[in-house]
CSV table of C-alpha atoms in Angstrom, one decimal:
chain,number,residue,atom,x,y,z
A,133,MET,CA,-68.4,116.1,-42.5
A,134,SER,CA,-66.6,119.2,-41.4
A,135,THR,CA,-69.0,121.1,-43.5
A,136,ALA,CA,-72.2,120.2,-45.3
A,137,PRO,CA,-71.7,118.5,-48.6
A,138,GLY,CA,-72.4,120.5,-51.7
A,139,THR,CA,-72.7,123.8,-49.9
A,140,SER,CA,-69.8,125.0,-47.8
A,141,SER,CA,-67.7,122.0,-47.9
A,142,PRO,CA,-64.3,122.9,-49.3
A,143,ALA,CA,-63.0,121.0,-52.3
A,144,ASP,CA,-59.7,119.2,-51.6
A,145,GLY,CA,-56.7,121.4,-52.2
A,146,ASP,CA,-57.3,124.0,-54.9
A,147,GLY,CA,-60.3,122.2,-56.3
A,148,ALA,CA,-63.6,123.7,-57.6
A,149,ARG,CA,-65.3,125.3,-54.7
A,150,PRO,CA,-69.1,125.4,-54.0
A,151,ALA,CA,-70.4,128.9,-53.9
A,152,GLY,CA,-72.8,130.7,-51.7
A,153,ALA,CA,-75.8,132.6,-53.0
A,154,GLU,CA,-75.6,133.4,-56.7
A,155,PRO,CA,-75.0,137.1,-57.5
A,156,GLN,CA,-78.0,138.8,-59.1
A,157,ALA,CA,-77.7,140.0,-62.7
A,158,GLN,CA,-78.6,143.6,-61.8
A,159,ALA,CA,-77.1,143.9,-58.3
A,160,PRO,CA,-76.8,147.7,-57.7
A,161,ALA,CA,-73.7,147.4,-55.5
A,162,ALA,CA,-71.6,144.4,-56.5
A,163,PRO,CA,-68.6,143.5,-54.3
A,164,PRO,CA,-65.2,144.8,-55.4
A,165,PRO,CA,-63.6,142.5,-58.0
A,166,GLN,CA,-60.9,140.1,-56.8
A,167,GLU,CA,-58.1,138.7,-58.9
A,168,PRO,CA,-58.9,135.2,-59.9
A,169,ALA,CA,-56.7,132.7,-58.2
A,170,PRO,CA,-54.1,131.4,-60.7
A,171,ALA,CA,-53.8,127.7,-61.4
A,172,PRO,CA,-50.9,126.2,-59.5
A,173,GLU,CA,-47.7,126.5,-61.5
A,174,GLY,CA,-47.3,123.7,-64.0
A,175,SER,CA,-51.0,122.7,-63.7
A,176,ASP,CA,-52.1,120.0,-66.1
A,177,PRO,CA,-55.1,121.0,-68.3
A,178,SER,CA,-56.3,117.5,-67.9
A,179,THR,CA,-56.7,118.0,-64.2
A,180,HIS,CA,-57.3,121.7,-63.9
A,181,PHE,CA,-59.4,124.4,-65.6
A,182,VAL,CA,-56.5,126.0,-67.4
A,183,PHE,CA,-58.0,128.3,-70.1
A,184,ARG,CA,-56.1,130.1,-72.8
A,185,ASN,CA,-58.6,132.8,-73.9
A,186,LYS,CA,-58.1,136.1,-72.1
A,187,VAL,CA,-61.8,136.4,-71.2
A,188,PHE,CA,-61.2,133.8,-68.5
A,189,THR,CA,-58.6,136.1,-66.8
A,190,LEU,CA,-61.3,138.7,-66.0
A,191,ALA,CA,-61.2,139.6,-62.3
A,192,GLY,CA,-63.7,137.6,-60.3
A,193,GLY,CA,-65.0,135.6,-63.2
A,194,TYR,CA,-66.6,132.2,-62.4
A,195,PHE,CA,-68.9,129.6,-63.8
A,196,SER,CA,-72.3,128.6,-62.3
A,197,LEU,CA,-75.8,127.4,-63.2
A,198,THR,CA,-78.6,129.9,-63.4
A,199,ARG,CA,-81.3,129.5,-60.8
A,200,ASP,CA,-84.3,129.6,-63.2
A,201,THR,CA,-83.2,127.5,-66.1
A,202,GLY,CA,-80.1,125.6,-64.8
A,203,GLU,CA,-78.1,126.8,-67.8
A,204,ALA,CA,-74.3,127.0,-67.4
A,205,VAL,CA,-73.1,130.6,-67.6
A,206,TYR,CA,-69.9,132.5,-67.1
A,207,ASN,CA,-70.3,135.3,-64.5
A,208,VAL,CA,-68.2,138.4,-65.2
A,209,HIS,CA,-68.0,141.7,-63.3
A,210,LEU,CA,-69.0,144.7,-65.5
A,211,GLY,CA,-68.6,147.8,-63.5
A,212,ASP,CA,-71.2,147.7,-60.7
A,213,VAL,CA,-73.2,144.8,-62.1
A,214,TRP,CA,-72.6,141.1,-62.9
A,215,GLY,CA,-73.1,139.8,-66.4
A,216,LYS,CA,-74.1,136.2,-67.1
A,217,LEU,CA,-72.8,134.9,-70.4
A,218,PRO,CA,-74.4,131.6,-71.6
A,219,PHE,CA,-71.8,129.3,-73.1
A,220,ARG,CA,-73.2,129.7,-76.6
A,221,THR,CA,-72.8,133.5,-76.4
A,222,LEU,CA,-69.4,133.0,-74.8
A,223,ARG,CA,-68.2,130.8,-77.7
A,224,GLN,CA,-69.6,133.1,-80.4
A,225,THR,CA,-68.4,136.4,-78.9
A,226,PHE,CA,-64.9,135.3,-78.1
A,227,ASP,CA,-64.4,133.0,-81.0
A,228,ILE,CA,-64.0,129.8,-79.0
A,229,ASP,CA,-64.3,126.7,-81.2
A,230,GLU,CA,-66.0,123.8,-79.6
A,231,ARG,CA,-63.1,121.5,-80.8
A,232,SER,CA,-60.4,123.8,-79.2
A,233,ASP,CA,-58.9,123.1,-75.8
A,234,ASP,CA,-61.0,125.9,-74.3
A,235,GLY,CA,-64.1,124.6,-76.0
A,236,ARG,CA,-63.6,121.1,-74.7
A,237,LEU,CA,-62.9,122.5,-71.2
A,238,LEU,CA,-66.2,124.4,-71.2
A,239,GLN,CA,-67.9,121.0,-71.8
A,240,VAL,CA,-66.1,119.7,-68.7
A,241,VAL,CA,-67.3,122.8,-66.8
A,242,GLU,CA,-70.9,122.0,-67.7
A,243,ARG,CA,-70.5,118.4,-66.4
A,244,GLY,CA,-68.6,119.6,-63.3
A,245,LEU,CA,-71.3,122.0,-62.2
A,246,LYS,CA,-73.4,119.0,-61.4
A,247,TYR,CA,-71.1,118.4,-58.4
A,248,VAL,CA,-70.1,121.9,-57.3
A,249,LYS,CA,-72.0,125.2,-57.4
A,250,GLU,CA,-69.1,127.3,-58.6
A,251,ILE,CA,-66.0,126.8,-60.8
A,252,ARG,CA,-63.3,129.4,-61.3
A,253,PRO,CA,-60.6,129.3,-63.9
A,254,GLY,CA,-57.6,127.6,-62.3
A,255,ASP,CA,-59.7,125.3,-60.1
A,256,SER,CA,-59.0,121.6,-60.2
A,257,ILE,CA,-61.6,119.5,-62.1
A,258,PRO,CA,-64.0,117.8,-59.7
A,259,ARG,CA,-62.7,114.4,-58.8
A,260,GLU,CA,-66.0,112.8,-59.7
A,261,LEU,CA,-65.1,113.5,-63.4
A,262,LEU,CA,-61.4,112.4,-63.0
A,263,ASP,CA,-61.4,109.2,-61.0
A,264,GLY,CA,-64.9,108.8,-59.6
A,265,SER,CA,-64.0,109.8,-56.0
A,266,ALA,CA,-65.8,112.7,-54.3
A,267,SER,CA,-64.5,116.3,-54.4
A,268,TRP,CA,-65.8,117.1,-50.9
A,269,ARG,CA,-64.7,115.9,-47.5
A,270,VAL,CA,-66.5,114.0,-44.7
A,271,ASP,CA,-66.0,113.9,-41.0
A,272,GLU,CA,-64.2,111.1,-39.2
A,273,ARG,CA,-67.5,110.3,-37.4
A,274,HIS,CA,-69.1,109.5,-40.8
A,275,LEU,CA,-66.3,107.0,-41.5
A,276,ASN,CA,-66.8,105.5,-38.0
A,277,ILE,CA,-70.6,105.2,-38.6
A,278,ALA,CA,-69.9,103.4,-41.9
A,279,ARG,CA,-67.4,101.1,-40.2
A,280,GLY,CA,-70.0,100.4,-37.5
A,281,ARG,CA,-72.6,99.4,-40.0
A,282,LEU,CA,-70.2,97.1,-41.8
A,283,ALA,CA,-69.0,95.6,-38.4
A,284,LEU,CA,-72.7,94.8,-37.6
A,285,GLN,CA,-73.0,93.1,-40.9
A,286,LEU,CA,-69.9,91.0,-40.3
A,287,VAL,CA,-71.0,90.0,-36.8
A,288,SER,CA,-74.5,89.2,-38.0
A,289,TRP,CA,-73.0,87.1,-40.9
A,290,ILE,CA,-70.6,85.1,-38.7
A,291,THR,CA,-73.1,84.5,-35.9
A,292,GLY,CA,-76.1,84.0,-38.1
A,293,LYS,CA,-78.1,86.4,-35.9
A,294,GLU,CA,-79.2,89.6,-37.5
A,295,THR,CA,-78.3,92.6,-35.4
A,296,VAL,CA,-80.2,95.9,-36.1
A,297,ILE,CA,-79.0,99.2,-34.7
A,298,THR,CA,-80.1,102.5,-36.2
A,299,GLU,CA,-78.9,104.9,-33.6
A,300,ARG,CA,-75.9,106.8,-35.1
A,301,TYR,CA,-74.1,107.2,-31.8
A,302,GLN,CA,-74.2,103.5,-31.1
A,303,LEU,CA,-72.9,102.7,-34.6
A,304,GLU,CA,-69.9,105.0,-33.8
A,305,GLN,CA,-69.3,103.1,-30.5
A,306,ILE,CA,-69.4,99.7,-32.1
A,307,VAL,CA,-66.1,100.3,-33.9
A,308,GLU,CA,-64.3,100.5,-30.5
A,309,ASP,CA,-66.1,97.7,-28.8
A,310,PRO,CA,-63.5,94.9,-27.9
A,311,GLN,CA,-66.1,92.1,-28.4
A,312,THR,CA,-67.0,93.5,-31.8
A,313,LYS,CA,-63.4,93.8,-32.8
A,314,GLN,CA,-62.8,90.1,-31.9
A,315,ARG,CA,-65.9,89.0,-33.8
A,316,THR,CA,-64.9,91.1,-36.8
A,317,GLN,CA,-61.4,89.6,-36.9
A,318,GLU,CA,-63.0,86.1,-36.9
A,319,ALA,CA,-65.3,87.2,-39.7
A,320,PHE,CA,-62.3,88.5,-41.7
A,321,ALA,CA,-60.6,85.1,-41.5
A,322,LEU,CA,-63.8,83.3,-42.5
A,323,LEU,CA,-64.4,85.7,-45.4
A,324,ALA,CA,-60.9,85.1,-46.7
A,325,GLN,CA,-61.4,81.4,-46.5
A,326,ARG,CA,-64.8,81.6,-48.3
A,327,MET,CA,-63.3,83.8,-51.0
A,328,GLY,CA,-60.3,81.5,-51.5
A,329,ILE,CA,-57.8,83.8,-50.0
A,330,PRO,CA,-55.0,82.2,-47.9
A,331,GLU,CA,-55.0,83.0,-44.1
A,332,GLU,CA,-51.7,85.0,-44.4
A,333,ARG,CA,-53.4,87.3,-46.9
A,334,LYS,CA,-56.3,88.1,-44.7
A,335,GLN,CA,-55.2,91.7,-44.6
A,336,GLU,CA,-56.5,92.0,-48.2
A,337,VAL,CA,-60.0,91.4,-46.9
A,338,VAL,CA,-59.5,93.9,-44.1
A,339,ASP,CA,-58.3,96.5,-46.5
A,340,ARG,CA,-61.2,95.9,-48.9
A,341,VAL,CA,-63.8,96.3,-46.1
A,342,ASP,CA,-62.1,99.5,-44.9
A,343,SER,CA,-62.1,100.8,-48.4
A,344,LEU,CA,-65.8,100.0,-48.7
A,345,ALA,CA,-66.4,101.9,-45.4
A,346,ARG,CA,-64.7,104.9,-46.9
A,347,GLU,CA,-67.0,104.9,-49.9
A,348,LEU,CA,-70.0,104.5,-47.6
A,349,SER,CA,-68.9,107.3,-45.3
A,350,TYR,CA,-70.0,109.8,-48.0
A,351,ILE,CA,-73.5,108.2,-47.9
A,352,GLU,CA,-73.5,108.6,-44.1
A,353,ALA,CA,-72.6,112.3,-44.5
A,354,LEU,CA,-75.4,112.7,-47.1
A,355,ARG,CA,-77.8,110.8,-44.7
A,356,ASP,CA,-77.1,113.5,-42.1
A,357,ARG,CA,-77.7,116.2,-44.7
A,358,PHE,CA,-81.1,114.7,-45.6
A,359,GLY,CA,-81.8,114.8,-41.9
A,360,LEU,CA,-81.9,118.6,-42.2
A,361,VAL,CA,-84.5,118.3,-44.9
A,362,GLN,CA,-86.5,116.1,-42.6
A,363,LYS,CA,-86.4,118.8,-40.0
A,364,ILE,CA,-87.8,121.3,-42.5
A,365,VAL,CA,-90.7,119.0,-43.2
A,366,PHE,CA,-91.2,118.5,-39.4
A,367,LYS,CA,-91.2,122.3,-38.9
A,368,LEU,CA,-93.7,122.7,-41.7
A,369,GLY,CA,-96.1,120.6,-39.6
A,370,GLN,CA,-95.3,122.9,-36.6
A,371,ALA,CA,-96.2,125.9,-38.7
A,372,LYS,CA,-99.6,124.5,-39.4
A,373,ARG,CA,-100.3,124.5,-35.7
A,374,VAL,CA,-98.8,127.9,-35.1
A,375,PHE,CA,-100.9,129.6,-37.9
A,376,ARG,CA,-104.1,127.6,-37.4
A,377,GLY,CA,-106.1,130.8,-37.4
A,378,ASP,CA,-104.8,132.0,-40.8
A,379,GLN,CA,-106.9,130.1,-43.4
A,380,GLN,CA,-104.9,131.5,-46.4
A,381,LEU,CA,-101.6,130.5,-44.9
A,382,LEU,CA,-102.9,127.1,-43.8
A,383,SER,CA,-104.0,126.5,-47.3
A,384,ASP,CA,-100.5,127.4,-48.6
A,385,ILE,CA,-98.9,125.1,-46.0
A,386,ALA,CA,-101.1,122.2,-47.1
A,387,ARG,CA,-100.0,122.7,-50.7
A,388,MET,CA,-96.4,122.8,-49.5
A,389,GLN,CA,-96.8,119.5,-47.7
A,390,THR,CA,-98.2,118.0,-50.9
A,391,LEU,CA,-95.4,119.4,-53.0
A,392,VAL,CA,-92.6,118.2,-50.6
A,393,LYS,CA,-93.9,114.6,-50.6
A,394,ALA,CA,-92.3,113.6,-54.0
A,395,PRO,CA,-88.7,114.8,-53.3
A,396,TYR,CA,-88.9,113.5,-49.8
A,397,ALA,CA,-90.0,110.1,-50.9
A,398,HIS,CA,-87.3,110.2,-53.6
A,399,PHE,CA,-84.6,110.6,-51.0
A,400,GLU,CA,-86.0,107.8,-48.9
A,401,ASP,CA,-86.2,105.5,-51.9
A,402,ILE,CA,-82.5,106.1,-52.8
A,403,PHE,CA,-81.3,105.4,-49.3
A,404,GLN,CA,-83.4,102.2,-49.1
A,405,GLN,CA,-82.2,101.1,-52.4
A,406,LEU,CA,-78.6,101.5,-51.4
A,407,ASP,CA,-79.0,99.9,-48.0
A,408,GLY,CA,-80.7,96.9,-49.6
A,409,GLN,CA,-78.0,96.6,-52.2
A,410,THR,CA,-75.1,96.7,-49.7
A,411,GLY,CA,-76.8,94.7,-47.0
A,412,GLU,CA,-75.1,91.3,-47.8
A,413,ILE,CA,-71.5,91.7,-47.0
A,414,MET,CA,-70.3,88.5,-48.8
A,415,ALA,CA,-72.1,89.5,-52.0
A,416,VAL,CA,-70.8,93.0,-51.8
A,417,LEU,CA,-67.1,91.8,-51.4
A,418,LYS,CA,-67.4,89.3,-54.2
A,419,THR,CA,-68.6,92.0,-56.6
A,420,TYR,CA,-66.5,94.8,-55.1
A,421,ASP,CA,-65.8,96.9,-58.1
A,422,ALA,CA,-69.4,96.9,-59.3
A,423,GLN,CA,-70.6,97.7,-55.8
A,424,VAL,CA,-68.2,100.7,-55.5
A,425,ALA,CA,-69.4,102.0,-58.9
A,426,PHE,CA,-73.0,101.6,-57.6
A,427,ILE,CA,-72.3,103.4,-54.3
A,428,ARG,CA,-70.6,106.3,-56.2
A,429,ARG,CA,-73.5,106.7,-58.6
A,430,ILE,CA,-75.9,106.8,-55.7
A,431,ARG,CA,-73.6,109.2,-53.8
A,432,ASP,CA,-73.5,111.6,-56.8
A,433,GLU,CA,-77.3,111.4,-57.3
A,434,LEU,CA,-77.9,112.2,-53.6
A,435,HIS,CA,-75.3,115.0,-53.6
A,436,THR,CA,-76.8,116.6,-56.7
A,437,ALA,CA,-80.3,116.4,-55.4
A,438,LEU,CA,-79.4,117.8,-52.0
A,439,MET,CA,-77.5,120.7,-53.5
A,440,VAL,CA,-80.9,122.1,-54.6
A,441,TRP,CA,-81.9,122.3,-50.9
A,442,ASP,CA,-78.8,124.2,-49.7
A,443,ASP,CA,-80.3,127.6,-49.4
A,444,GLN,CA,-83.4,126.3,-47.7
A,445,ILE,CA,-81.4,124.2,-45.2
A,446,GLU,CA,-79.5,127.3,-44.2
A,447,ALA,CA,-82.6,129.4,-43.9
A,448,TRP,CA,-84.6,126.9,-41.8
A,449,THR,CA,-81.8,125.5,-39.5
A,450,ASP,CA,-82.1,128.1,-36.7
A,451,GLN,CA,-85.6,129.3,-37.5
A,452,GLU,CA,-88.2,128.7,-34.7
A,453,MET,CA,-91.8,128.2,-35.8
A,454,GLU,CA,-93.3,131.3,-34.2
A,455,LYS,CA,-96.1,133.5,-35.4
A,456,THR,CA,-93.9,136.3,-36.7
A,457,PRO,CA,-93.5,138.2,-40.0
A,458,GLU,CA,-90.1,136.5,-40.4
A,459,THR,CA,-91.7,133.0,-40.2
A,460,GLU,CA,-94.4,134.0,-42.7
A,461,ALA,CA,-91.7,135.3,-45.1
A,462,LEU,CA,-89.7,132.1,-44.7
A,463,LEU,CA,-92.8,130.0,-45.5
A,464,LYS,CA,-93.6,132.1,-48.6
A,465,ARG,CA,-90.0,131.7,-49.9
A,466,PHE,CA,-90.2,127.9,-49.2
A,467,TYR,CA,-93.5,127.8,-51.2
A,468,GLN,CA,-91.8,129.5,-54.1
A,469,PHE,CA,-88.8,127.1,-53.9
A,470,LEU,CA,-91.1,124.0,-54.0
A,471,ALA,CA,-93.2,125.4,-56.8
A,472,GLN,CA,-90.1,126.2,-58.8
A,473,ASN,CA,-88.4,122.8,-58.3
A,474,PHE,CA,-91.1,120.2,-57.6
A,475,LEU,CA,-94.4,121.5,-59.1
A,476,ILE,CA,-96.5,118.5,-60.1
A,477,SER,CA,-97.8,118.8,-63.6
A,478,LYS,CA,-101.1,117.3,-64.4
A,479,VAL,CA,-102.3,116.4,-67.9
A,480,TRP,CA,-106.0,116.6,-68.1
A,481,GLN,CA,-107.8,114.2,-70.3
A,482,ARG,CA,-110.9,115.0,-72.3
A,483,GLY,CA,-114.0,114.1,-70.4
A,484,GLY,CA,-112.0,114.0,-67.2
């Protein structure tokens, strides 16, 4: 991807845009207000957040989820502070009926904030809610990696010999390999035959495989994003060695390593589930529509889960594990992040 999904990736066109750090409710020096970008002339309320109530024309106003409760709020600039209006308060204060156009659009905002961190009046509705496609972009390399994986499946299928390559660079190169191209074309012809498609319509199979690669390219982008989470876990192990003389901090790091296990395993399980489901190329193409729906559901689940890690990924990316106050502060913030999002609750039984 040109930028990380869910964080700084731009939405297509004038679409809903992920935000950076959420403004604090009592910020002593808020940035100067900016006029909200108007919706494109003639925008359709069914595809854009076109509100009618004047409260949605306040300069700089935007929708987001609160960090602590995950509640949808409308952020408005009030002098030198930011106010956060829960939707219930917003409806009551400004007389917005839930059955009105604005009321229904607020419900769409709540669903849309699952896919983007920030929505402004005038933004386009996230594509996930419109047609199921993704509202963020991927790099060409992720498409090539997805094509490489599918090419391997095709070659393995036609030769009967399973080929396993996990190196991402090699997967990118497979797409341009002349021998792979020849084998892939043979596989397309055989696939068409097995699916009852005449030879002259073989292009239909080619197009379907390419379309599948485009769907899977988002998974490859998210796989890269998860790689940054893996690096955080690796650096946590490094921190344990760096601070081996600090018993209190070592104890905290051990708790962090315990807390991170569940979300880490969850990511791995999702990727394994998807790889297993899409591993048989013939089965995938025979149930194409159902497979695309499955891939998109997994894509959205991964995207939503990884959005929670955005701030941590940014903070840890260039941080070296050295015995410094900055590293200690980073570890403390990470502990708070894990405790807030992944604290394991235990129910104690009597007698236990």
